Each structure stands twice: as structure tokens, then as C-alpha cells.
Short mmCIF file of C-alpha atoms and ligand atoms in Angstrom, two decimals:
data_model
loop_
_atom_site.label_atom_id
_atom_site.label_comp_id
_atom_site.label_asym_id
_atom_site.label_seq_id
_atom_site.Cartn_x
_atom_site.Cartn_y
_atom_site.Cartn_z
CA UNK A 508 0.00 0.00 0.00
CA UNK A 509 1.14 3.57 -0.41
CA UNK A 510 1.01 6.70 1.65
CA UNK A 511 -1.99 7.91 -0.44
CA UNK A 512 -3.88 4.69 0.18
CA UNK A 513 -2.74 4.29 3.97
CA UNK A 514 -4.15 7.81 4.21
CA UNK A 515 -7.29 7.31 2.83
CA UNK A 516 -8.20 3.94 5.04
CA UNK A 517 -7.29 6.36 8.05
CA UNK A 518 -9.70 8.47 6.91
CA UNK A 519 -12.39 6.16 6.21
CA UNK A 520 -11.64 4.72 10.32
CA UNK A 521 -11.44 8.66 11.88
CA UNK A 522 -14.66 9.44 9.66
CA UNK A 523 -16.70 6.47 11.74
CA UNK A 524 -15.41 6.92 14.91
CA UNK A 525 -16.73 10.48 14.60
CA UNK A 526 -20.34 9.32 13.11
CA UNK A 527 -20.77 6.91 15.81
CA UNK A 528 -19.99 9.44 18.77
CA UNK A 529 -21.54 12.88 16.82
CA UNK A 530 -19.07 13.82 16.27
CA UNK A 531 -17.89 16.48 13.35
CA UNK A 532 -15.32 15.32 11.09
CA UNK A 533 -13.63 18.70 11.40
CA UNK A 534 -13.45 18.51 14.81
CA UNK A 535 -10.37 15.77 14.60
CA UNK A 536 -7.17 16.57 13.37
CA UNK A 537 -4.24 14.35 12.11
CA UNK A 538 -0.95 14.54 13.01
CA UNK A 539 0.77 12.50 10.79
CA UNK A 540 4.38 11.73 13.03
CA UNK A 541 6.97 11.97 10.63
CA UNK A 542 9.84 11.01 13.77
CA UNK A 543 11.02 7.64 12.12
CA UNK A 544 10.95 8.64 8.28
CA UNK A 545 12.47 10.21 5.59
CA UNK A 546 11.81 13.91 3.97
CA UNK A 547 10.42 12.44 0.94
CA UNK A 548 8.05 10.30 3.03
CA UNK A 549 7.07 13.35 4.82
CA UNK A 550 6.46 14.87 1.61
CA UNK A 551 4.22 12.19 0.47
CA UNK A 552 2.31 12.32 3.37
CA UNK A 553 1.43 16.62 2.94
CA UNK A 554 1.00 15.60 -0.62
CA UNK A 555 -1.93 13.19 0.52
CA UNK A 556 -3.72 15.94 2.57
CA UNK A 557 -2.07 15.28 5.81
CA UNK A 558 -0.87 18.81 6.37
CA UNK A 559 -0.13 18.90 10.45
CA UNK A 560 2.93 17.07 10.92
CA UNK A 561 4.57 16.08 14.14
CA UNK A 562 7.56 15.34 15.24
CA UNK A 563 9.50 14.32 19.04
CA UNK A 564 12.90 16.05 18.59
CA UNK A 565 14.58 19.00 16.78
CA UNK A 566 17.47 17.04 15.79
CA UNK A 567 15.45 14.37 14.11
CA UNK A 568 12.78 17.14 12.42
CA UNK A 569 15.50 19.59 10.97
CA UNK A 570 15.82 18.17 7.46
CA UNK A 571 12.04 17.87 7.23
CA UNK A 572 11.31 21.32 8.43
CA UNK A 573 13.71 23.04 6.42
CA UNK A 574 12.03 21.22 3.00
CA UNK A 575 8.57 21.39 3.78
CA UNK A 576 8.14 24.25 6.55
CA UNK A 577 5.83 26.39 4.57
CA UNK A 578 3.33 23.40 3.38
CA UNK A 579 2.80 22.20 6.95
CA UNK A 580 1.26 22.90 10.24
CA UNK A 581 4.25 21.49 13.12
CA UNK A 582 3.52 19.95 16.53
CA UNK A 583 6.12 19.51 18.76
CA UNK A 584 4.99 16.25 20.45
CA UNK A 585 8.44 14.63 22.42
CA UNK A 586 9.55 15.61 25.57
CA UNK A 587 10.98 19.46 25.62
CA UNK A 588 14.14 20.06 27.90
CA UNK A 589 14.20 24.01 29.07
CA UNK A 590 17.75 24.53 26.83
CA UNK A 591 16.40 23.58 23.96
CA UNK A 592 13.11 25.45 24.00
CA UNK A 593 15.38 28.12 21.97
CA UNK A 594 15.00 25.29 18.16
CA UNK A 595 11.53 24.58 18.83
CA UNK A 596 9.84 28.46 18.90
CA UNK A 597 9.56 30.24 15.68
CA UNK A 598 9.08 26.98 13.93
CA UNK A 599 6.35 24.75 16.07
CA UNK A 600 3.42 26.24 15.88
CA UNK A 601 1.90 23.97 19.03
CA UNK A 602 3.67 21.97 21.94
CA UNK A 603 2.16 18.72 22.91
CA UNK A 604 4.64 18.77 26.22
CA UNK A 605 4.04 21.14 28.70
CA UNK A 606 4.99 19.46 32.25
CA UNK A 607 6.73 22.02 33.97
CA UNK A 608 6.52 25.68 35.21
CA UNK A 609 10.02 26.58 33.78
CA UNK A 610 9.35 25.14 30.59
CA UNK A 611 6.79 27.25 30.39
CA UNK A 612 8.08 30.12 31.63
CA UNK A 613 11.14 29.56 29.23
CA UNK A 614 8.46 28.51 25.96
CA UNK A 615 6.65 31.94 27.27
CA UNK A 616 10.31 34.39 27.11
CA UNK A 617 11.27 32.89 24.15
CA UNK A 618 7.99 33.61 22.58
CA UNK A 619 7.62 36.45 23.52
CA UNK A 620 11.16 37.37 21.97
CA UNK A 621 10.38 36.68 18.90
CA UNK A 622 6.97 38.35 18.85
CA UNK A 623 4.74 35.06 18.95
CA UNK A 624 2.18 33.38 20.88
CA UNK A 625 2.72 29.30 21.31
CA UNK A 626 0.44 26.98 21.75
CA UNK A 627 0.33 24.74 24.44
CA UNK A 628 -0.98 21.58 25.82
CA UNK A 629 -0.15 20.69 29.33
CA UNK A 630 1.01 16.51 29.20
CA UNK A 631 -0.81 14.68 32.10
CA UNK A 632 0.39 11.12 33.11
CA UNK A 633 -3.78 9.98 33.66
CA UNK A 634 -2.63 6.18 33.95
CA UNK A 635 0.32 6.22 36.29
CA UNK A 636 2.73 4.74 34.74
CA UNK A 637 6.17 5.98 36.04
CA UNK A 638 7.56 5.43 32.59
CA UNK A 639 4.97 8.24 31.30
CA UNK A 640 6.15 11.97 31.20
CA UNK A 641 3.58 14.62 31.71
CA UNK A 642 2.24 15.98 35.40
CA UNK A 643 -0.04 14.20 37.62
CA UNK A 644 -3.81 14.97 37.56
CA UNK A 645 -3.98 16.96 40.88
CA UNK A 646 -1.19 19.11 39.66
CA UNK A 647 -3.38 20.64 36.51
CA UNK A 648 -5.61 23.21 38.04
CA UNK A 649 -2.72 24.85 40.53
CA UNK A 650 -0.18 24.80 37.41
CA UNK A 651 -3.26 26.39 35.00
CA UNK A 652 -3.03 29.32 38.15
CA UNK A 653 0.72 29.30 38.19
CA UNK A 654 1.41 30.05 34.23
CA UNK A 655 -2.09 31.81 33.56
CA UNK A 656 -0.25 35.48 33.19
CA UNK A 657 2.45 34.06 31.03
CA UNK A 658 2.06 36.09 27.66
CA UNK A 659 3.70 34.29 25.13
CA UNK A 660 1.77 30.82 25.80
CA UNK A 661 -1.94 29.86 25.17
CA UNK A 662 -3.19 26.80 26.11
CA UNK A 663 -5.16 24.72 23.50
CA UNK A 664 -5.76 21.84 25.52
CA UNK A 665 -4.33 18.70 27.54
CA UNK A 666 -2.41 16.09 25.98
CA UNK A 667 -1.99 12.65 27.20
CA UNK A 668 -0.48 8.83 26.67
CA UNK A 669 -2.51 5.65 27.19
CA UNK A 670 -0.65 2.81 28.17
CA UNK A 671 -0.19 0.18 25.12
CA UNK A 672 -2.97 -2.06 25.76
CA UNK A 673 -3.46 -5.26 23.41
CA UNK A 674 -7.22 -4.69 23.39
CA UNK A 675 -7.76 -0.90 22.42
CA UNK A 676 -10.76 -0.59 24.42
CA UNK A 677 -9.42 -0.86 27.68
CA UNK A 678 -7.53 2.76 26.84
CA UNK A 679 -10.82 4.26 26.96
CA UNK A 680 -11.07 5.07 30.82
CA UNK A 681 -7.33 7.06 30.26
CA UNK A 682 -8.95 9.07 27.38
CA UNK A 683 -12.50 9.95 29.46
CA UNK A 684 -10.38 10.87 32.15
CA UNK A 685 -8.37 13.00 29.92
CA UNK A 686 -11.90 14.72 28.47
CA UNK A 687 -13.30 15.26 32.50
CA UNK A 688 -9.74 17.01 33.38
CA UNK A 689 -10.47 20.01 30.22
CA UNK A 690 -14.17 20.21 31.49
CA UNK A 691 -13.30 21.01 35.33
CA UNK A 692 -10.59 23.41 33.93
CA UNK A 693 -13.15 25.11 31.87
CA UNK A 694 -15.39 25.18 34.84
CA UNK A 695 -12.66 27.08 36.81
CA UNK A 696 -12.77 29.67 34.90
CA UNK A 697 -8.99 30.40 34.99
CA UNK A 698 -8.98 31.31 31.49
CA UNK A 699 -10.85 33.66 30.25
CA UNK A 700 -11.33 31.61 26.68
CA UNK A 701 -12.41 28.39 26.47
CA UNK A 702 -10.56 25.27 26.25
CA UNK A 703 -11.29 22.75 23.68
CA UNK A 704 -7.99 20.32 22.55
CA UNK A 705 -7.32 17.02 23.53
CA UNK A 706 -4.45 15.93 22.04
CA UNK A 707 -4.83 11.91 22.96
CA UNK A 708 -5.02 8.80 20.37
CA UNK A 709 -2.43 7.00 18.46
CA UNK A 710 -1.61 4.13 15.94
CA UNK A 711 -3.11 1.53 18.43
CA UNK A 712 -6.12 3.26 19.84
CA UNK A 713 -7.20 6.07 18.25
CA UNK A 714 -11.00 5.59 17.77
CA UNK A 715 -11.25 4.71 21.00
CA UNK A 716 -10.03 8.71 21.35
CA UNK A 717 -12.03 9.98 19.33
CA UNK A 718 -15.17 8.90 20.52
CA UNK A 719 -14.25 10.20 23.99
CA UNK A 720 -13.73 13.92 22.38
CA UNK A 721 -10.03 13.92 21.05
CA UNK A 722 -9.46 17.31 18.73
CA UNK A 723 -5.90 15.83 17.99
CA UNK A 724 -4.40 12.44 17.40
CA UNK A 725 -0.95 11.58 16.31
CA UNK A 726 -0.22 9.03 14.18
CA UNK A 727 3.26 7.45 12.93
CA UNK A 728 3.48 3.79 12.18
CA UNK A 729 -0.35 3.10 10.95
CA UNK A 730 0.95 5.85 8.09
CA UNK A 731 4.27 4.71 7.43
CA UNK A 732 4.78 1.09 8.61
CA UNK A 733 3.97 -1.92 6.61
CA UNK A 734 3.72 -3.74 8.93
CA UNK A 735 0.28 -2.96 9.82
C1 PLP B 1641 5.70 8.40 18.18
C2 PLP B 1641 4.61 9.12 18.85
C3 PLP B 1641 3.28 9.00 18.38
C4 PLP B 1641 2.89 8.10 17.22
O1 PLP B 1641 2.87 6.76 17.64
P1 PLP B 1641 2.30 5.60 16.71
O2 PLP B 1641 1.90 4.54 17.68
O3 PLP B 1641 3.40 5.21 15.80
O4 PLP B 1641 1.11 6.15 15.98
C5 PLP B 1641 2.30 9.73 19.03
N1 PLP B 1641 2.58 10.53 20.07
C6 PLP B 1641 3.82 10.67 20.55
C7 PLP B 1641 4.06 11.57 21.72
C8 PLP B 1641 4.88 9.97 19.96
O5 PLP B 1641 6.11 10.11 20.45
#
């Protein structure tokens, strides 16, 4: 199969899991994760209609970026050390990985250097697992206090991992969880906009994320692998 027809059969599965929950087509976007191939693969994949691409480290995206910046939306979705916050503004337009107040006070400076706004989604660890990044779910309403002033940041939603589970299904509790966490933000009224993105769904369980109300998922392997 090629990219074009890997692309499509996504479609066809993100299309029904947003007719069986209600859902608006539009209201899902696809990150196509570009992390483990090539430029010309990345290419092929904007060329199919997949035009917000995502990627885990600068290092690793720098080839791509410079040959396709301008036809492509960019996510920074890995984990963001504070030193090199400096590669990733100007060129990301959203960061999947907020988990820490100086991160975001660092994304925020650097920002605002540069005359931008970034957009953020705070990375909560909803299942526990100690090998997850992201901040715990008692943590999200005191940090959404903490960096609420910064200027150069606005938060588009909450982004989150399910564990790998062999039956999709049982992600679904992480993802609801995920869903509950933006509606008691909203309901703080910390922010004086509302809060819609959920960043949450992969390869493996993706449906399952979009009928609990995910605005974002990010897929790599069922786009490029052929394995699957
Ligand atoms: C690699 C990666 C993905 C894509 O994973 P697949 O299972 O290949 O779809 C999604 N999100 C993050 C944060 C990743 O690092």
C-alpha cells in the first residue's frame, strides 16, 4: 500500500469513529508523526492531505522542516528540555509537552522574543505509569493558576499517553479521564477563553479517542509502517 492509500483507510476509520460518537469530522485533526521517516516520506504524506505534521525532537525534524516548513502545520509532540526550547519556537506552531513551570516560563520568554504566541498543551500522566512523562492529575488546576499570566503561551488543551494495551478498548477510561480534566478546567474559569484540545489517540487506539472527544491524534506507524 502507499502513503496515499494508507491515508485514505485512516480516513475512512477517523470518519466512523466520529459518526458513531456525533461527532464532526472537522473537529479531529491528524498529526501525521513523521519522527522515524524520511523527507520524501514526509512529503508524500502533505501531498496526501495530511498537512499537520509532528515530530519528538529538533534534531530528528530539521531536514524535514527546512524542505517542507511552509506546506505544513508542526507539533512539537516529544519531551521538551528548558535549553532547547530556543530550536523549537519560531518553527512549532503547538507543543504537545508542557509538564513544567520553567518550561513554560522559558516557551513563554522565548515567545515572547520573537513576537509570537505558542500553543500549548499541558502533558498529564492519567494512567500512572512511572515510565509516562507529563504531570499528575492533581497538579493541573494549581499549574493552569501558576502560568495563567504568562504572555507568550496559550493553552489549546491537555495532551496525554494511554498505556499500550493489546485490546484498544481498555484505553478508553485514560482518554474519558483525559476529556473530564479540560471540562473542570473550563469550569474554573482560569482562562478567560475556552478550552477545547485534547491531544490523545495514536496508531493503536485512536477511535477509541475519538469517541471520547479527542481534537488531535498523532499518528506514525499506521501511516508509514507496513507492517500494519
Ligand atoms: C511516536 C509518537 C506518536 C505516534 O505513535 P504511533 O503509535 O506510531 O502512531 C504519538 N505521540 C507521541 C508523543 C509519539 O512520540
Amino acid at each position: 500500500m502507499n502513503i496515499g492509500e494508507r491515508v485514505s483507510q485512516v480516513e475512512e476509520r477517523v470518519l466512523a469513529a466520529c459518526v458513531r460518537s456525533g461527532r464532526a469530522r472537522e473537529d479531529v485533526t491528524i498529526i501525521a508523526v513523521t519522527k522515524y521517516v524520511s523527507v520524501q516520506e514526509a512529503a508524500a504524506v502533505i501531498k496526501a492531505g495530511l498537512t499537520d505534521i509532528g515530530e519528538n525532537r529538533w534534531q530528528n525534524a530539521r531536514e524535514k522542516w527546512e524542505a517542507l516548513e511552509i506546506q505544513a502545520e508542526w507539533h512539537f509532540i516529544g519531551h521538551l528540555q528548558t535549553n532547547k526550547v530556543k530550536d523549537v519556537i519560531g518553527r512549532f506552531s503547538f507543543i504537545h509537552s508542557l509538564d513544567k513551570l520553567t518550561l513554560a516560563e522559558e516557551i513563554s520568554r522565548k515567545a515572547v522574543s520573537l513576537d509570537t504566541v505558542v500553543n500549548v498543551f499541558i502533558q498529564l500522566n492519567v494512567s500512572g505509569e512511572v515510565s509516562k512523562n507529563g504531570m499528575k492529575p492533581e497538579a493541573l488546576i494549581p499549574f493552569a493558576e501558576q502560568i495563567r499570566d504568562l504572555p507568550g503561551i496559550r493553552i489549546a488543551g491537555l495532551m496525554t499517553m494511554a498505556p499500550y494495551e493489546a485490546v484498544p478498548e481498555e484505553t478508553r477510561p485514560v482518554f474519558r479521564r483525559l476529556r473530564e480534566l479540560r471540562d473542570e478546567l473550563n469550569a474554573t474559569n482560569i482562562y478567560p477563553y475556552r478550552i477545547d484540545g485534547l491531544s490523545m489517540g495514536m496508531s493503536g487506539d485512536f477511535e477509541i479517542a475519538i469517541e471520547e472527544g479527542a481534537t488531535f491524534v498523532r499518528l506514525g506507524s499506521i501511516l508509514f509502517s507496513n507492517e500494519i
